[in-house]
């Protein structure tokens, strides 16, 4: 079975400060890891993914994430937060053997204050 | 290129009524998925279709049926709606047989069962 934990329901940061949204996972085999963002009353949008290769992956809107196999983590980061980054963020995991079924975390609400 | 479209956007049903949620994608993706999103519970997979002609149960299939009508379309049916099915429903697609592993989501259907 595969699972994802996002330990923080809410993350608050000031505009211009760095932000981190945490994600840990459990999976049998090699993980495919994803971050998605959801703005109010919208569907989820893909931000970035780790499939293989460099542990640091860069995605849309200046976000990046670091894959850490030993800690089974895939934390989302951004060096300088914007008010417009305020949204609901989901981490997801799948493997290459389960027909694309992804397991999503419960989500973390990011609030960036001016 | 519309991506993933869903109809209707909103629906109110009485307990016991039936309805079908429609989903279509124009990205030539093989795999399609239905999720429900409830507050604090992330996204839960209802049914998925790895490829045209196949469907499988996800995490919460009870009370739902699906049809993969063709490669583009994947519908979700509630035969006898219950208040516990009040939720926001998202359809998604991906192409797990290429490097496009991420999922693309529709805008959602907000369903209320009274």
CSV table of N, CA and C in Angstrom, one decimal, chain A residues 74 86-87 92 106-107 112:
chain,number,residue,atom,x,y,z
A,74,UNK,N,9.6,14.6,0.4
A,74,UNK,CA,9.5,15.4,-0.9
A,74,UNK,C,8.9,16.8,-0.5
A,86,UNK,N,-0.8,31.9,-2.1
A,86,UNK,CA,-1.7,31.4,-1.1
A,86,UNK,C,-2.7,30.5,-1.8
A,87,UNK,N,-2.8,29.2,-1.4
A,87,UNK,CA,-3.6,28.2,-2.0
A,87,UNK,C,-3.5,26.9,-1.2
A,92,UNK,N,1.4,14.0,-3.8
A,92,UNK,CA,0.9,12.8,-4.3
A,92,UNK,C,2.0,11.8,-4.7
A,106,UNK,N,-3.6,14.9,2.5
A,106,UNK,CA,-4.8,15.6,2.8
A,106,UNK,C,-4.8,17.1,2.5
A,107,UNK,N,-3.6,17.6,2.1
A,107,UNK,CA,-3.5,19.0,1.7
A,107,UNK,C,-3.0,19.9,2.8
A,112,UNK,N,0.1,33.4,2.6
A,112,UNK,CA,1.2,34.3,2.5
A,112,UNK,C,0.6,35.7,2.9
